[in-house]
PDB file of C-alpha atoms in Angstrom:
ATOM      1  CA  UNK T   1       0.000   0.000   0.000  1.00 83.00           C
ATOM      2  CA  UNK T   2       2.907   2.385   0.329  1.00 92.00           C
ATOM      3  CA  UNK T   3       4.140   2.352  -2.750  1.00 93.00           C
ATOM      4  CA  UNK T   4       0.408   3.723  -4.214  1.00 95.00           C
ATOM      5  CA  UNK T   5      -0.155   5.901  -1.424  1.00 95.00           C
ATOM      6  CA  UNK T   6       3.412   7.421  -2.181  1.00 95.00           C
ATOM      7  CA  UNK T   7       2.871   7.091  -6.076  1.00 95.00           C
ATOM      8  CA  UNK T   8      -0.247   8.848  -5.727  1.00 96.00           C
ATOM      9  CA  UNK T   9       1.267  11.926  -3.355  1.00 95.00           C
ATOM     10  CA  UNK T  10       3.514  12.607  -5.769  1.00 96.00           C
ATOM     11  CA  UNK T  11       0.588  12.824  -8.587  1.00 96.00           C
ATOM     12  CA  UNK T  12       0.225   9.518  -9.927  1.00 95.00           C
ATOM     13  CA  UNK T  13      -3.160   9.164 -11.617  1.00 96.00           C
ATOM     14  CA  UNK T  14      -3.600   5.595 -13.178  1.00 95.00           C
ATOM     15  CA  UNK T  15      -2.542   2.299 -11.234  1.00 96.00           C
ATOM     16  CA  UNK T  16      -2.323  -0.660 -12.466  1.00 94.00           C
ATOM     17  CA  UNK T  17      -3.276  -3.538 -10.363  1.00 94.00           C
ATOM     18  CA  UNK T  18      -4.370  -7.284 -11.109  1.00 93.00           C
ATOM     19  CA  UNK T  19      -5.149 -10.405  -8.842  1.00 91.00           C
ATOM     20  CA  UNK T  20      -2.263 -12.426  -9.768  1.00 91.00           C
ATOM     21  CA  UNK T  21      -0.206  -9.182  -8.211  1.00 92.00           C
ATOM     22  CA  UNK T  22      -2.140  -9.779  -5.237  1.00 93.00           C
ATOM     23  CA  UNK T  23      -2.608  -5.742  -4.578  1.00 94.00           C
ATOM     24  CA  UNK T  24      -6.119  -5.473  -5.535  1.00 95.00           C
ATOM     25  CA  UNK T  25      -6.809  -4.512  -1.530  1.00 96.00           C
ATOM     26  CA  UNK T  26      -4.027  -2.951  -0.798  1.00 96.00           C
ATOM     27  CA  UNK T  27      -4.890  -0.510  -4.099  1.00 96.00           C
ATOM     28  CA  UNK T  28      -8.216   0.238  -3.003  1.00 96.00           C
ATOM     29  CA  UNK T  29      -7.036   1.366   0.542  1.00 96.00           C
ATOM     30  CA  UNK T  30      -4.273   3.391  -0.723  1.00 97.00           C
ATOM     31  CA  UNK T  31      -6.946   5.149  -2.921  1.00 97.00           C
ATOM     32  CA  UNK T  32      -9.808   5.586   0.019  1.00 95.00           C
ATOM     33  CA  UNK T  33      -6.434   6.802   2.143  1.00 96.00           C
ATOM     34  CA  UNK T  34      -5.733   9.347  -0.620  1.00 96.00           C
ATOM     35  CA  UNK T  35      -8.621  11.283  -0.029  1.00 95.00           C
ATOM     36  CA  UNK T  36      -9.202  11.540  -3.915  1.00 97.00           C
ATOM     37  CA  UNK T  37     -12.255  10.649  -5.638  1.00 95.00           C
ATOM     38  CA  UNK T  38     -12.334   7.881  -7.244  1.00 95.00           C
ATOM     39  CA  UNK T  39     -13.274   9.321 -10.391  1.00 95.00           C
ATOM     40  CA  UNK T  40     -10.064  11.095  -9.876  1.00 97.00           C
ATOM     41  CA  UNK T  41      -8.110   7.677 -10.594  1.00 97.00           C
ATOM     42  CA  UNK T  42      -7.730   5.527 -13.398  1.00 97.00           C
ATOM     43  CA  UNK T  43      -7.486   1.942 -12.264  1.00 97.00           C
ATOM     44  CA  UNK T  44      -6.660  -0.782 -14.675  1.00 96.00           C
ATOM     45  CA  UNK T  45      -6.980  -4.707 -13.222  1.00 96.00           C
ATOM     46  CA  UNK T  46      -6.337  -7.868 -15.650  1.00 95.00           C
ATOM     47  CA  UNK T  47      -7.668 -11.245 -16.014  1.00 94.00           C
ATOM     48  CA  UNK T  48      -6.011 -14.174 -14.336  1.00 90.00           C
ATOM     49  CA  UNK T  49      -4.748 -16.518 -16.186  1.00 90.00           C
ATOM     50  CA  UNK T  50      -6.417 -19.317 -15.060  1.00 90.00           C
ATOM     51  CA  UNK T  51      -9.910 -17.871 -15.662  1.00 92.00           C
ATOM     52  CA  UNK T  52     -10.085 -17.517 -19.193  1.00 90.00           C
ATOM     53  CA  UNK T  53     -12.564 -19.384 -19.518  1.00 92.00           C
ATOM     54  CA  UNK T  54     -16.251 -17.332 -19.987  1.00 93.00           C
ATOM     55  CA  UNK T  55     -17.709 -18.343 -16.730  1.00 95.00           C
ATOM     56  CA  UNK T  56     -14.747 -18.230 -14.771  1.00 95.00           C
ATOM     57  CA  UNK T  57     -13.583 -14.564 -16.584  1.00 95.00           C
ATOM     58  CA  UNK T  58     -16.852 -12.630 -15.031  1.00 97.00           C
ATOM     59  CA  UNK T  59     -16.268 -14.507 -11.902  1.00 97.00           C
ATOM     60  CA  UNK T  60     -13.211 -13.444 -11.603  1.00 96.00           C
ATOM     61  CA  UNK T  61     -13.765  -9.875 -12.651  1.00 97.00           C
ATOM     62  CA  UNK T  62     -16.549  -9.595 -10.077  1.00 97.00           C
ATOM     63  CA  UNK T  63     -14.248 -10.851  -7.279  1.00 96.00           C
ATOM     64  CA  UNK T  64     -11.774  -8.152  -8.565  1.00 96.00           C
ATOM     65  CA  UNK T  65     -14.721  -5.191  -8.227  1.00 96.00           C
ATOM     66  CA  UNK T  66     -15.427  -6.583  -5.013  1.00 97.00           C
ATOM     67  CA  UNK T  67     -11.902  -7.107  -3.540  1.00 96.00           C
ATOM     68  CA  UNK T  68     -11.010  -3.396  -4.929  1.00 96.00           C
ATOM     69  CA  UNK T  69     -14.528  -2.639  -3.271  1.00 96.00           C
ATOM     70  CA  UNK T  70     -15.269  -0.167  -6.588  1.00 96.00           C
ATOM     71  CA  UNK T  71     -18.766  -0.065  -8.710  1.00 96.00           C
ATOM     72  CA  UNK T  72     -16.862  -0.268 -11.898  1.00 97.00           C
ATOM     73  CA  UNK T  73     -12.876  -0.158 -13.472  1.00 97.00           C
ATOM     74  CA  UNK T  74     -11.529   2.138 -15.639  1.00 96.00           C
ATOM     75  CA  UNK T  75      -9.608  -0.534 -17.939  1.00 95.00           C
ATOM     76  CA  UNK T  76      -9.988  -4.241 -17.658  1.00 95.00           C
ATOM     77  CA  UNK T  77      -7.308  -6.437 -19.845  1.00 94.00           C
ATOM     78  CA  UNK T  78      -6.905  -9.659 -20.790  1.00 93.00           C
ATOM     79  CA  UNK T  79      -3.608 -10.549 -19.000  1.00 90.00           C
ATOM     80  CA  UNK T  80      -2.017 -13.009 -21.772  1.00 86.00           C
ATOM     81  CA  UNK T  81      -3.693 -14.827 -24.880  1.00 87.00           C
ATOM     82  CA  UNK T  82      -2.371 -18.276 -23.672  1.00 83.00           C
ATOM     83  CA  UNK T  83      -2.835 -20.210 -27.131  1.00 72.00           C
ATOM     84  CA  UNK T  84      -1.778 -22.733 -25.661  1.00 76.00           C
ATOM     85  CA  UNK T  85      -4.597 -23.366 -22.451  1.00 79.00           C
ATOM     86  CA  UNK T  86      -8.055 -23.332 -23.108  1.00 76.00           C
ATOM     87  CA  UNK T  87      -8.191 -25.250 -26.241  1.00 78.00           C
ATOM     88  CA  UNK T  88      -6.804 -21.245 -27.502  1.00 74.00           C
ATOM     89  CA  UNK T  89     -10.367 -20.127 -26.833  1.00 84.00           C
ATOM     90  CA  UNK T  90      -9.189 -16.280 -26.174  1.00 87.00           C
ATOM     91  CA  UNK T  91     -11.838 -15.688 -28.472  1.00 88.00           C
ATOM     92  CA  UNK T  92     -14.411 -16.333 -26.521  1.00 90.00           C
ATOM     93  CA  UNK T  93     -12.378 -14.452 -23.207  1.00 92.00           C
ATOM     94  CA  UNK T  94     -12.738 -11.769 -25.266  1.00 91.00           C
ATOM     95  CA  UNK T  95     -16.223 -11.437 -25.784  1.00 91.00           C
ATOM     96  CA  UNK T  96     -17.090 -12.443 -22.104  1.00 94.00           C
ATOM     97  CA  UNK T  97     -15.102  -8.790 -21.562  1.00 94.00           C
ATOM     98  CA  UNK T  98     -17.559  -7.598 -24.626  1.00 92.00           C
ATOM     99  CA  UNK T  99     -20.400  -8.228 -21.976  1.00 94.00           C
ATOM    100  CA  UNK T 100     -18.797  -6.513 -18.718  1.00 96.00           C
ATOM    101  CA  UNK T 101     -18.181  -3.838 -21.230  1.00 93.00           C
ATOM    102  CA  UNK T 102     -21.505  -3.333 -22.261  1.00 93.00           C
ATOM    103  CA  UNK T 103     -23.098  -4.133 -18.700  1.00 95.00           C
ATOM    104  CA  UNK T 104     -21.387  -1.262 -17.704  1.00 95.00           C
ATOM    105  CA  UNK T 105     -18.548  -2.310 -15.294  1.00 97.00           C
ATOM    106  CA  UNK T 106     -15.807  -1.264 -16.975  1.00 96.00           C
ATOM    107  CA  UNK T 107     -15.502   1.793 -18.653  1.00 94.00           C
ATOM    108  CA  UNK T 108     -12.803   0.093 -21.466  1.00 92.00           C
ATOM    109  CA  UNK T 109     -11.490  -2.959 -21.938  1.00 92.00           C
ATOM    110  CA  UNK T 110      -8.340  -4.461 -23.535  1.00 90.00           C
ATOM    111  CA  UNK T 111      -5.247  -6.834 -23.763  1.00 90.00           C
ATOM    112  CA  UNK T 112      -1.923  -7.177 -22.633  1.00 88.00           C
ATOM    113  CA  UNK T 113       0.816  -9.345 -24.182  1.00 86.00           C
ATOM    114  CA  UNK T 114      -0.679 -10.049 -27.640  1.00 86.00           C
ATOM    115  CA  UNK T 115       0.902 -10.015 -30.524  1.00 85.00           C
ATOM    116  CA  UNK T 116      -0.853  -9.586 -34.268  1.00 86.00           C
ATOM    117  CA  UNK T 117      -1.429 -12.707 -35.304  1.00 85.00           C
ATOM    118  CA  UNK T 118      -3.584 -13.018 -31.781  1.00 86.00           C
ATOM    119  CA  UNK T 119      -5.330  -9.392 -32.379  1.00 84.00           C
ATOM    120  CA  UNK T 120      -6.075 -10.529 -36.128  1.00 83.00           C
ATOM    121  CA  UNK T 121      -8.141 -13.495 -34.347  1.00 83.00           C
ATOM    122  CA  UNK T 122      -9.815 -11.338 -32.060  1.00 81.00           C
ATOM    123  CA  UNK T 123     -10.334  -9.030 -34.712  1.00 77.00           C
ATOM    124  CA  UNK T 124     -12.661 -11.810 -36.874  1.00 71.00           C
ATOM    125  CA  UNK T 125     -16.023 -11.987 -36.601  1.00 60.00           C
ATOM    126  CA  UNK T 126     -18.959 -10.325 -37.356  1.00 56.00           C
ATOM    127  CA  UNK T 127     -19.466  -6.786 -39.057  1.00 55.00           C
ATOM    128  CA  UNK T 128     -21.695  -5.806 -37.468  1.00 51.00           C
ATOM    129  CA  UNK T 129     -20.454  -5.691 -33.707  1.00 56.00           C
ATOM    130  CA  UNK T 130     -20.553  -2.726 -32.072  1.00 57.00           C
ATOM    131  CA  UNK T 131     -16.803  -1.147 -31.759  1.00 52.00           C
ATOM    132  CA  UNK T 132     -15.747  -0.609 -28.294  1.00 56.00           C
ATOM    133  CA  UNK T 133     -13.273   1.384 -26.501  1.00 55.00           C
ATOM    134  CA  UNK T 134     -10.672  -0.798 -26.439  1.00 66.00           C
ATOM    135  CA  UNK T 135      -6.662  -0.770 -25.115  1.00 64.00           C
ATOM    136  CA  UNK T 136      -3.626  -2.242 -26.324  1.00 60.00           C
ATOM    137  CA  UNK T 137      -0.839  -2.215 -23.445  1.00 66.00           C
ATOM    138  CA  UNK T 138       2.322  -2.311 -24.644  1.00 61.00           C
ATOM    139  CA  UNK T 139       5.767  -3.003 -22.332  1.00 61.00           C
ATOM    140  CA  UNK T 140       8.128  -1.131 -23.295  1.00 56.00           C
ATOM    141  CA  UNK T 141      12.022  -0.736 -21.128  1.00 58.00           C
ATOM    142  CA  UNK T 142      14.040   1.981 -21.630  1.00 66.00           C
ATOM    143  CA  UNK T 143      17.261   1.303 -23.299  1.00 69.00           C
ATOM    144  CA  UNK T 144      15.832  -1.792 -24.870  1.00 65.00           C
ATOM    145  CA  UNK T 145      14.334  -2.404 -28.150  1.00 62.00           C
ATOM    146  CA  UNK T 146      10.747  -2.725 -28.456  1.00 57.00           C
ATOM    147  CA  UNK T 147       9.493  -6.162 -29.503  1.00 56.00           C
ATOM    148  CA  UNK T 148       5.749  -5.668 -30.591  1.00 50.00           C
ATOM    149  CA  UNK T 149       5.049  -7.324 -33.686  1.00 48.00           C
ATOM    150  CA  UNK T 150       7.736 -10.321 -33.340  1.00 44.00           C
ATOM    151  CA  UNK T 151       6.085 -13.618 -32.404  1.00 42.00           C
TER     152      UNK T 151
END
């Protein structure tokens, strides 16, 4: 919790958080602490990787709204695609975060980790989806070349 309360003293505005980090608590006190408003701070959480599949993905994004204690997040990502688990159904991850989207618990949603060829996939369907507002985090490390687009 120090390291957010201190990060958001100094003027930090968006934290990123996710189960597997285990700091989903610890973020929301730091925040309550703050004496901000939440609307004040942009909170991204991602998706476990062991709940990729539909049912468990809102599962375990409504165990991260409650642990956070928060009526909605400000980003929520898919974590990795893991082609290799869950028969490579990110597809259908995807569209499960399609639905919190639209039910109004998250104000965006997005992915982490994915390279094209996975985006193409998710990318595929029908025409006539509505778009969304949608995020593509990126790692990037200073003084080393960025990677996006190998794999």
């Amino acid at each position: 919790m120090a390291a957010v309360s201190t990060a958001l003293d100094a003027g930090y505005r968006h934290i990123d958080t996710a189960e597997m980090y285990g700091n989903e608590r610890e973020v929301s006190e730091a925040i309550s602490r703050s004496g901000l408003d939440r609307t004040e701070v942009f909170v991204t959480s991602k998706l476990s990787n062991d709940a990729h599949r539909p049912d468990d993905a809102r599962r375990a994004f409504d165990e991260s709204l409650k642990t956070l204690g928060f009526d909605y997040l400000d980003l929520f990502l898919i974590h990795w695609p893991l082609p290799t688990r869950y028969d490579g159904d990110y597809v259908s991850t995807w569209r499960t975060l399609e639905e919190i989207y639209r039910d109004g618990l998250t104000r965006s949603i997005g992915v982490s980790n994915f390279q094209p060829h996975h985006l193409r996939r998710l990318l595929r369907g029908p025409d006539d989806r509505e778009p969304l507002d949608a995020a593509l985090e990126v790692r990037s490390q200073p003084g080393r070349p960025a990677r996006v687009g190998q794999g």
